[in-house]
GROMACS .gro file of C-alpha atoms in nm:
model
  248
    1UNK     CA    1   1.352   0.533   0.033
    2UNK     CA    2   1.535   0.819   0.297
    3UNK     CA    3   1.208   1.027   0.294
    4UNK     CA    4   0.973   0.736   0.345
    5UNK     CA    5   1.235   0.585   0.616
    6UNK     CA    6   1.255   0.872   0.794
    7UNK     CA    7   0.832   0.971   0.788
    8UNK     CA    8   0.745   0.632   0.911
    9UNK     CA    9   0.973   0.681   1.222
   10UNK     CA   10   0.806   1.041   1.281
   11UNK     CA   11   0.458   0.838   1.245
   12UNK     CA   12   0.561   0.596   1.530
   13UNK     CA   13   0.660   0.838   1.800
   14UNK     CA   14   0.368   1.028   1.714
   15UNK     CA   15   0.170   0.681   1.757
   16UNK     CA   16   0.374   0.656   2.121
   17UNK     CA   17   0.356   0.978   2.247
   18UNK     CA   18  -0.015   1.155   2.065
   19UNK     CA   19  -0.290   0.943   2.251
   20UNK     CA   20  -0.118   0.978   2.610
   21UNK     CA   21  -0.081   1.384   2.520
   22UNK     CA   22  -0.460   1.395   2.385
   23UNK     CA   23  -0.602   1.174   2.679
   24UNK     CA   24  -0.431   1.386   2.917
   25UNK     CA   25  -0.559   1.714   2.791
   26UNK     CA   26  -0.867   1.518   2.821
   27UNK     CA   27  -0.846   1.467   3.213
   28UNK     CA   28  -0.980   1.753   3.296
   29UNK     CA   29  -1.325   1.738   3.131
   30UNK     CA   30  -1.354   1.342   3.192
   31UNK     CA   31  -1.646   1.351   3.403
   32UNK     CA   32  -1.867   1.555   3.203
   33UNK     CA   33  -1.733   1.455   2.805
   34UNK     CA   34  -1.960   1.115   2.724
   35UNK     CA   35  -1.724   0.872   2.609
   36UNK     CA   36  -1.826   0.880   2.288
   37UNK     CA   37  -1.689   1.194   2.246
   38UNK     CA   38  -1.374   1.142   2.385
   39UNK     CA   39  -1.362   0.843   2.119
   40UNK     CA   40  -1.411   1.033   1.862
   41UNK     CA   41  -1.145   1.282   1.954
   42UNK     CA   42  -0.878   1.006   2.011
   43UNK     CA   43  -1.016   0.853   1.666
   44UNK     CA   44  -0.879   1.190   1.491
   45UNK     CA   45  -0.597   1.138   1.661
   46UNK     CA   46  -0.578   0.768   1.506
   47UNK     CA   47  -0.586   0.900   1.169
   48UNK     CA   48  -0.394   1.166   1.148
   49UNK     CA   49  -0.110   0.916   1.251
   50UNK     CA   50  -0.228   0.681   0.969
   51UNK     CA   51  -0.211   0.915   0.677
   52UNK     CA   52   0.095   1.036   0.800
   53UNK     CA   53   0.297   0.690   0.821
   54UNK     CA   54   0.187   0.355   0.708
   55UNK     CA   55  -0.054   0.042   0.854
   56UNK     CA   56   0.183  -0.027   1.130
   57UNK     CA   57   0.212   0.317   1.262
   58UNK     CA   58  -0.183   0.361   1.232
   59UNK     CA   59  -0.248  -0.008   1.431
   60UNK     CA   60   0.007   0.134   1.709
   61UNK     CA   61  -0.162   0.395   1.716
   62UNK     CA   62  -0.522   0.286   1.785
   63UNK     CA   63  -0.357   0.026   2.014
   64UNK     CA   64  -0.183   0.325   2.275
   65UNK     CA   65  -0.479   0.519   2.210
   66UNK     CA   66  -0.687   0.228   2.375
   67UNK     CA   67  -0.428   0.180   2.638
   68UNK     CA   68  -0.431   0.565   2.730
   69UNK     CA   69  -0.831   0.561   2.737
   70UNK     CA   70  -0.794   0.341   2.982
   71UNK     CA   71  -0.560   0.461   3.159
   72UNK     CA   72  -0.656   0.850   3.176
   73UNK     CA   73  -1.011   0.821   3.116
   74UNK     CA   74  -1.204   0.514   3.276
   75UNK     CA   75  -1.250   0.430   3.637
   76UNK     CA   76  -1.034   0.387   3.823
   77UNK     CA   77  -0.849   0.681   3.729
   78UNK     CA   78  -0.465   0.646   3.699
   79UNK     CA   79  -0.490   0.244   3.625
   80UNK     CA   80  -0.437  -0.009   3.348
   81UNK     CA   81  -0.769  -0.174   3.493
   82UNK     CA   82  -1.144  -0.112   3.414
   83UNK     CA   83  -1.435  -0.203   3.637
   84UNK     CA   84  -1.715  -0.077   3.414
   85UNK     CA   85  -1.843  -0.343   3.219
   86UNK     CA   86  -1.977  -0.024   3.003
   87UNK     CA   87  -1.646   0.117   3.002
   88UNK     CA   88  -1.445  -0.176   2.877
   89UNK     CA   89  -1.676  -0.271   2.620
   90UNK     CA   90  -1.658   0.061   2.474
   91UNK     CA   91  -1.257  -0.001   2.474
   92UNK     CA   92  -1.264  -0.275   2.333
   93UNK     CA   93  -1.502  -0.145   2.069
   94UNK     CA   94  -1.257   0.184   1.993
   95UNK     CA   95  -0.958  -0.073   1.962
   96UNK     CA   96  -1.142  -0.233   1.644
   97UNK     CA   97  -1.276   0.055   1.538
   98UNK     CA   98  -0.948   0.265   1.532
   99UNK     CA   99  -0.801  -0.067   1.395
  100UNK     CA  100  -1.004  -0.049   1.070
  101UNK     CA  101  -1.018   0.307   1.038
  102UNK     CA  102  -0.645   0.332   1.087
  103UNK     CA  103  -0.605   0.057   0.832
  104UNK     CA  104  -0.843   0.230   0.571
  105UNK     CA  105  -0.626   0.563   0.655
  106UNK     CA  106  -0.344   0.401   0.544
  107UNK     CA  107  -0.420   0.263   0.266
  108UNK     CA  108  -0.595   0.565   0.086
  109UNK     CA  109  -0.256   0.726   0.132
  110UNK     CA  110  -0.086   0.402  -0.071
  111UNK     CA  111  -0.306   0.458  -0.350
  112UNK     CA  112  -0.271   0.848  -0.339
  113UNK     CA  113   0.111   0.764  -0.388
  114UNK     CA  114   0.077   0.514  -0.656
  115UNK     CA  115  -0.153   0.795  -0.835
  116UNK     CA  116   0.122   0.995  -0.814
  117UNK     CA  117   0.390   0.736  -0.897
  118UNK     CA  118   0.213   0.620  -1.204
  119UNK     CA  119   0.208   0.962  -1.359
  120UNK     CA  120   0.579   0.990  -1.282
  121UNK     CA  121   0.619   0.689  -1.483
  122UNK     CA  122   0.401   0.818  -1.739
  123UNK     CA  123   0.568   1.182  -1.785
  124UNK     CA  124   0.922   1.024  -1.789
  125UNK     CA  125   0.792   0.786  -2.095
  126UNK     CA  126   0.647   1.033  -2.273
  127UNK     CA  127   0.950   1.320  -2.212
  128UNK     CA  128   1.199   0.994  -2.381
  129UNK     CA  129   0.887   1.013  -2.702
  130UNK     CA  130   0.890   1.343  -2.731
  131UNK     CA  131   1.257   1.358  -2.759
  132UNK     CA  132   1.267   1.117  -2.984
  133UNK     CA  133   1.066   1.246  -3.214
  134UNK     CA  134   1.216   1.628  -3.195
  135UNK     CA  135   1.629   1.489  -3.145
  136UNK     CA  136   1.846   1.526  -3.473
  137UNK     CA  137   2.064   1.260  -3.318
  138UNK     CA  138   2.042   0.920  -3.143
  139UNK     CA  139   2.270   0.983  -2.906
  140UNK     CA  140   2.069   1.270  -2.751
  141UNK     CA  141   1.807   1.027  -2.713
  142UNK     CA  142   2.065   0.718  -2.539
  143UNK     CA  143   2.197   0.964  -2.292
  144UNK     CA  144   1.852   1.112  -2.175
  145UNK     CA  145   1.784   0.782  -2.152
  146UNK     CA  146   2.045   0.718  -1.925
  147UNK     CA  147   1.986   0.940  -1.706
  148UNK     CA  148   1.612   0.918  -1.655
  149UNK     CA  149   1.736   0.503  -1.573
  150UNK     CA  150   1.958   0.645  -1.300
  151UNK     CA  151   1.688   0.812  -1.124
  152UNK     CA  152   1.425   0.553  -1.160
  153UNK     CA  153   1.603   0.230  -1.072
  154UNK     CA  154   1.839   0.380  -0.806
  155UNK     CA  155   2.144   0.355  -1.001
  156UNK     CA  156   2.466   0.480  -0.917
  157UNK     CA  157   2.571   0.514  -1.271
  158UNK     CA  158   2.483   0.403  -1.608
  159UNK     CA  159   2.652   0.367  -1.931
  160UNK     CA  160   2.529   0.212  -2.287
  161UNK     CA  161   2.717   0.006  -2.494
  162UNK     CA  162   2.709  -0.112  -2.901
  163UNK     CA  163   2.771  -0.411  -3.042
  164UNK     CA  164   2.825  -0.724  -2.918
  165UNK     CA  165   2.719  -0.901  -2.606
  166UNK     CA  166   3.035  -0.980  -2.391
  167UNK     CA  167   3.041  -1.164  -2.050
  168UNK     CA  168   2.682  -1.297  -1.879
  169UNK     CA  169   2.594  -1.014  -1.573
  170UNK     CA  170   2.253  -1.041  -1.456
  171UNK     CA  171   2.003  -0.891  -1.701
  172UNK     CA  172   1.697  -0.711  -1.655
  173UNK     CA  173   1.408  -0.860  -1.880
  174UNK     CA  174   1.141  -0.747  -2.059
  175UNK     CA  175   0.872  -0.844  -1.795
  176UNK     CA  176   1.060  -0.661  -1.545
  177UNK     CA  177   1.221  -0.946  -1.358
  178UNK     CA  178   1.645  -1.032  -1.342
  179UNK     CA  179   1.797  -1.312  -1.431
  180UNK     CA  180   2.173  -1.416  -1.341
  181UNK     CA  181   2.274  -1.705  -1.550
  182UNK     CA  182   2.021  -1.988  -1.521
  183UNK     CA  183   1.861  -1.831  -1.185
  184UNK     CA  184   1.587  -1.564  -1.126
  185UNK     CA  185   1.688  -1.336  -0.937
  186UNK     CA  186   1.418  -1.209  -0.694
  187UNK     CA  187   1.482  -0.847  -0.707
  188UNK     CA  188   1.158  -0.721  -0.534
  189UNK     CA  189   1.268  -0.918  -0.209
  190UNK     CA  190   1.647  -0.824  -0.266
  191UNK     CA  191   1.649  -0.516  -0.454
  192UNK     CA  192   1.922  -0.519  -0.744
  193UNK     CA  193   2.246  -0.711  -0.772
  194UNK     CA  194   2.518  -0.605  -0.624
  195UNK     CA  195   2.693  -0.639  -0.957
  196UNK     CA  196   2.647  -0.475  -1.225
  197UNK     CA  197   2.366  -0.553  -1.446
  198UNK     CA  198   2.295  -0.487  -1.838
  199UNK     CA  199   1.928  -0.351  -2.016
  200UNK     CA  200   1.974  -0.519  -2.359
  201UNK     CA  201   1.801  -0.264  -2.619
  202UNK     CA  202   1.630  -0.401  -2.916
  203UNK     CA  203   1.394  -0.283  -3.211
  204UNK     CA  204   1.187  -0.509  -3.412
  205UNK     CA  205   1.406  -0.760  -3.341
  206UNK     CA  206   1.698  -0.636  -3.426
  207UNK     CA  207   1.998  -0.574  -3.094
  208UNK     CA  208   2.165  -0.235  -3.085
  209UNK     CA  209   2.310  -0.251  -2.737
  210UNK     CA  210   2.259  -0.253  -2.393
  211UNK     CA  211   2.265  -0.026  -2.079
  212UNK     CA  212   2.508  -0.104  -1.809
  213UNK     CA  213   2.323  -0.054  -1.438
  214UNK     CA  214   2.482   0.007  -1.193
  215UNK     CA  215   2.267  -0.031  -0.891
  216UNK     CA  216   2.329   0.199  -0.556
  217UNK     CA  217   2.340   0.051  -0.263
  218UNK     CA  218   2.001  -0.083  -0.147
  219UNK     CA  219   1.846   0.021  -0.471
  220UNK     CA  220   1.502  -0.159  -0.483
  221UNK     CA  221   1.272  -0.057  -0.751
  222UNK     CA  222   0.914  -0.163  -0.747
  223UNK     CA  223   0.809  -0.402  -1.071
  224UNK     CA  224   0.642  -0.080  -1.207
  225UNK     CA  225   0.989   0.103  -1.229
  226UNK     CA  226   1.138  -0.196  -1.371
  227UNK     CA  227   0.867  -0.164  -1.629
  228UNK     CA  228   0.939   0.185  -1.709
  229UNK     CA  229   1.289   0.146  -1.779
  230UNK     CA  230   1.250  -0.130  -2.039
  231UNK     CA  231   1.005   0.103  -2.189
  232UNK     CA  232   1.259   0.370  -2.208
  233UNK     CA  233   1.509   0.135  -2.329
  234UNK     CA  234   1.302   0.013  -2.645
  235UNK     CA  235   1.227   0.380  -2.698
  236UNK     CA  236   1.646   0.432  -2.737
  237UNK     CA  237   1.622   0.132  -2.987
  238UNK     CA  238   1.360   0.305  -3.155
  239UNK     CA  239   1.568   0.590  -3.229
  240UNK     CA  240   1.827   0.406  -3.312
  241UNK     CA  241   1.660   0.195  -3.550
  242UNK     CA  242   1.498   0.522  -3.707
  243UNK     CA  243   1.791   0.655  -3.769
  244UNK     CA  244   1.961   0.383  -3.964
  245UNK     CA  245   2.216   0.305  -3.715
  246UNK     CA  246   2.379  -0.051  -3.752
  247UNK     CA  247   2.284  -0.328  -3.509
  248UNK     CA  248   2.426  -0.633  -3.435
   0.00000   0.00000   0.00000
């Protein structure tokens, strides 16, 4: 969450503080650039901010870069006012345009990173397999396990127990969501419990144990991730279940 934090801050200065910088590099030619041109310049400049930060960033963007037109770039010079019926139409016009475009920006980066995401998922699913199937031991298996849970789900730590189910902490369920006694939790508007919570593992039917989660502060995995660590966990119960170990 840090990197993505700290990138959509970057994106907003740059939405403050690039159209003022471009429009006033752009003083100096105003009279004889068509404003069409200088559009399309500050329409770069619109989404480059986009693909760098998110839908907010890119709408701020457009927004200042309108403002700045204005201000820099239609008569009279040096005021947030425009007497140009021509001029504020064509304002007007970039503010929608840069709007959308920002917008459209933005959201081909979201689905670059959920490419990307989803083939995390899927290498991390089939590393557990293929460990599986090479492992002389269980174990090997529960503790890679572990670990890969710790990464995706924003855990502080994880441990797995066997045998019996003791005490009722909020569980994570096969469909991804959390329950905590006879409530659902909402965990994709809260993140994880506070507390800790257990993965119950299972194998054609049978119960072998659960993993223990214990979630990091402000640990919010998406539904996806929430997916991929049941998968893992059935993949442990698998193994154990291959290998003849007793379940409860």
């Amino acid at each position: 969450m840090l990197p993505y934090l700290t990138r959509g801050r970057v994106a907003v200065g740059a939405a403050l503080t690039l159209p003022p910088a471009v429009c006033a590099v752009l003083v100096p030619f105003r009279a004889d650039m068509p404003d069409a041109n200088t559009v399309l310049v500050l329409v770069v400049a619109v989404v480059a901010v986009a693909a760098l930060g998110n839908r907010l960033a890119g709408a701020l963007t457009a927004l200042s870069a309108a403002v700045w037109f204005d201000f820099f770039l239609t008569r009279p010079y040096g005021q947030f006012t425009i007497t140009d019926p021509a001029d504020a139409i064509t304002a007007l016009l970039f503010l929608v345009v840069g709007i959308v475009i920002s917008q459209l920006a933005a959201r081909s980066r979201e689905l670059k990173v959920i490419a990307l995401t989803d083939d995390d998922y899927l290498a991390q699913i089939h590393h557990a397999a293929r460990l599986a199937e090479t492992s002389t031991s269980p174990h090997t298996v529960i503790d890679h396990v572990g670990r890969q849970l710790v990464g995706l789900l924003g855990l502080s730590g994880c441990r797995f127990e066997y045998g019996t189910l003791m005490g009722r902490p909020p569980r994570l369920e096969e469909d991804g969501t959390i329950t905590w006694g006879d409530r659902c939790w909402d965990a994709d508007r809260d993140g994880l419990p506070r507390e800790e919570l257990e993965l119950r593992v299972f194998h054609n039917g049978h119960f072998y144990g659960r993993y223990m989660l214990q979630p990091a502060p402000g640990a919010a995995p998406p539904l996806a991730a929430r997916l991929v660590a049941v998968t893992l966990a059935n993949q442990a119960g698998a193994e154990l279940d291959a290998t003849g170990h007793a379940h409860a």
